Amino acid sequence: MTVIVLIAAPEGLRGHLTRWMVEVNAGVFVGNPSRRIRDRLWTLLADRIGDGQAVLVEPANNEQGWAIRTAGRDRWRPVDYDGLILSARSRR
């Protein structure tokens, strides 16, 4: 399963994602796209997110069973801590 969360996304991105995934709440998308589709969606999101934020959680062969990608104005960023993915907040 893949989960994508969009925060302050430009117009059109949410509509584009609904072609491939289900919007279960405002800006939260869930689905099972193939790896090829997921990578293409991510490229599109990362290019168009602008001042917003995009987070993608996808299946992975690690201890947790998932990996995370972020784009845009990151409030949180994924950090690999000895094989465990944690979220870190940037100091300002």
Coordinates of C-alpha atoms in Angstrom, one line a residue:
M1 CA 0.0 0.0 0.0
T2 CA 1.1 3.5 -0.8
V3 CA 0.1 6.7 1.1
I4 CA 0.6 10.2 -0.1
V5 CA -0.1 13.3 2.0
L6 CA -0.2 16.8 0.4
I7 CA -0.1 20.0 2.4
A8 CA -0.8 23.3 0.8
A9 CA -0.5 21.8 -2.7
P10 CA -1.0 23.8 -5.9
E11 CA -4.3 23.4 -7.7
G12 CA -4.5 20.3 -9.9
L13 CA -2.2 18.0 -8.0
R14 CA -4.9 16.5 -5.9
G15 CA -7.1 16.0 -8.9
H16 CA -4.2 14.3 -10.8
L17 CA -3.6 11.9 -7.9
T18 CA -7.3 10.8 -7.8
R19 CA -6.7 9.1 -11.2
W20 CA -4.5 6.6 -9.5
M21 CA -5.4 6.7 -5.8
V22 CA -8.4 7.2 -3.4
E23 CA -8.5 10.5 -1.4
V24 CA -9.6 9.2 2.0
N25 CA -9.4 12.7 3.6
A26 CA -8.4 16.1 2.4
G27 CA -4.9 15.7 1.0
V28 CA -4.5 12.1 2.1
F29 CA -4.3 9.5 -0.8
V30 CA -4.2 5.7 -0.5
G31 CA -3.7 3.1 -3.2
N32 CA -1.6 0.3 -4.7
P33 CA 0.0 1.8 -7.8
S34 CA 2.8 -0.2 -9.4
R35 CA 6.4 0.9 -8.7
R36 CA 6.6 2.5 -12.1
I37 CA 3.4 4.6 -11.6
R38 CA 4.5 5.5 -8.0
D39 CA 7.9 6.8 -9.2
R40 CA 6.3 8.8 -12.0
L41 CA 3.7 10.3 -9.6
W42 CA 6.5 11.2 -7.2
T43 CA 8.5 12.9 -9.9
L44 CA 5.4 15.0 -10.9
L45 CA 4.7 15.8 -7.2
A46 CA 8.3 16.8 -6.4
D47 CA 8.4 19.0 -9.5
R48 CA 5.1 20.8 -8.9
I49 CA 4.7 21.0 -5.1
G50 CA 6.3 24.5 -4.9
D51 CA 5.8 26.0 -1.4
G52 CA 3.7 23.1 -0.3
Q53 CA 4.8 19.8 1.1
A54 CA 4.4 16.2 -0.2
V55 CA 5.1 13.0 1.8
L56 CA 5.0 9.5 0.3
V57 CA 5.1 6.3 2.3
E58 CA 5.8 3.2 0.2
P59 CA 6.5 -0.5 0.8
A60 CA 10.2 -1.4 1.3
N61 CA 12.3 -4.4 2.2
N62 CA 13.5 -3.1 5.6
E63 CA 12.7 -3.7 9.3
Q64 CA 9.7 -1.4 9.3
G65 CA 8.4 -2.6 5.9
W66 CA 8.1 0.9 4.5
A67 CA 10.1 3.9 3.4
I68 CA 9.3 7.6 3.2
R69 CA 10.0 10.4 0.6
T70 CA 9.5 14.1 1.2
A71 CA 9.4 17.1 -1.1
G72 CA 8.7 20.8 -0.9
R73 CA 9.1 22.8 2.3
D74 CA 10.0 20.0 4.7
R75 CA 8.8 20.5 8.2
W76 CA 10.0 17.0 9.0
R77 CA 12.6 14.9 7.2
P78 CA 13.2 11.2 7.3
V79 CA 16.4 10.1 9.0
D80 CA 17.9 6.6 9.0
Y81 CA 18.9 5.7 12.5
D82 CA 20.6 2.3 12.4
G83 CA 18.1 0.9 9.9
L84 CA 15.1 2.5 11.6
I85 CA 13.4 5.5 9.8
L86 CA 12.6 8.3 12.2
S87 CA 11.3 11.8 11.5
A88 CA 13.5 14.8 12.5
R89 CA 12.5 18.4 12.6
S90 CA 15.0 21.0 11.3
R91 CA 16.3 23.5 13.8
R92 CA 15.7 27.1 12.9

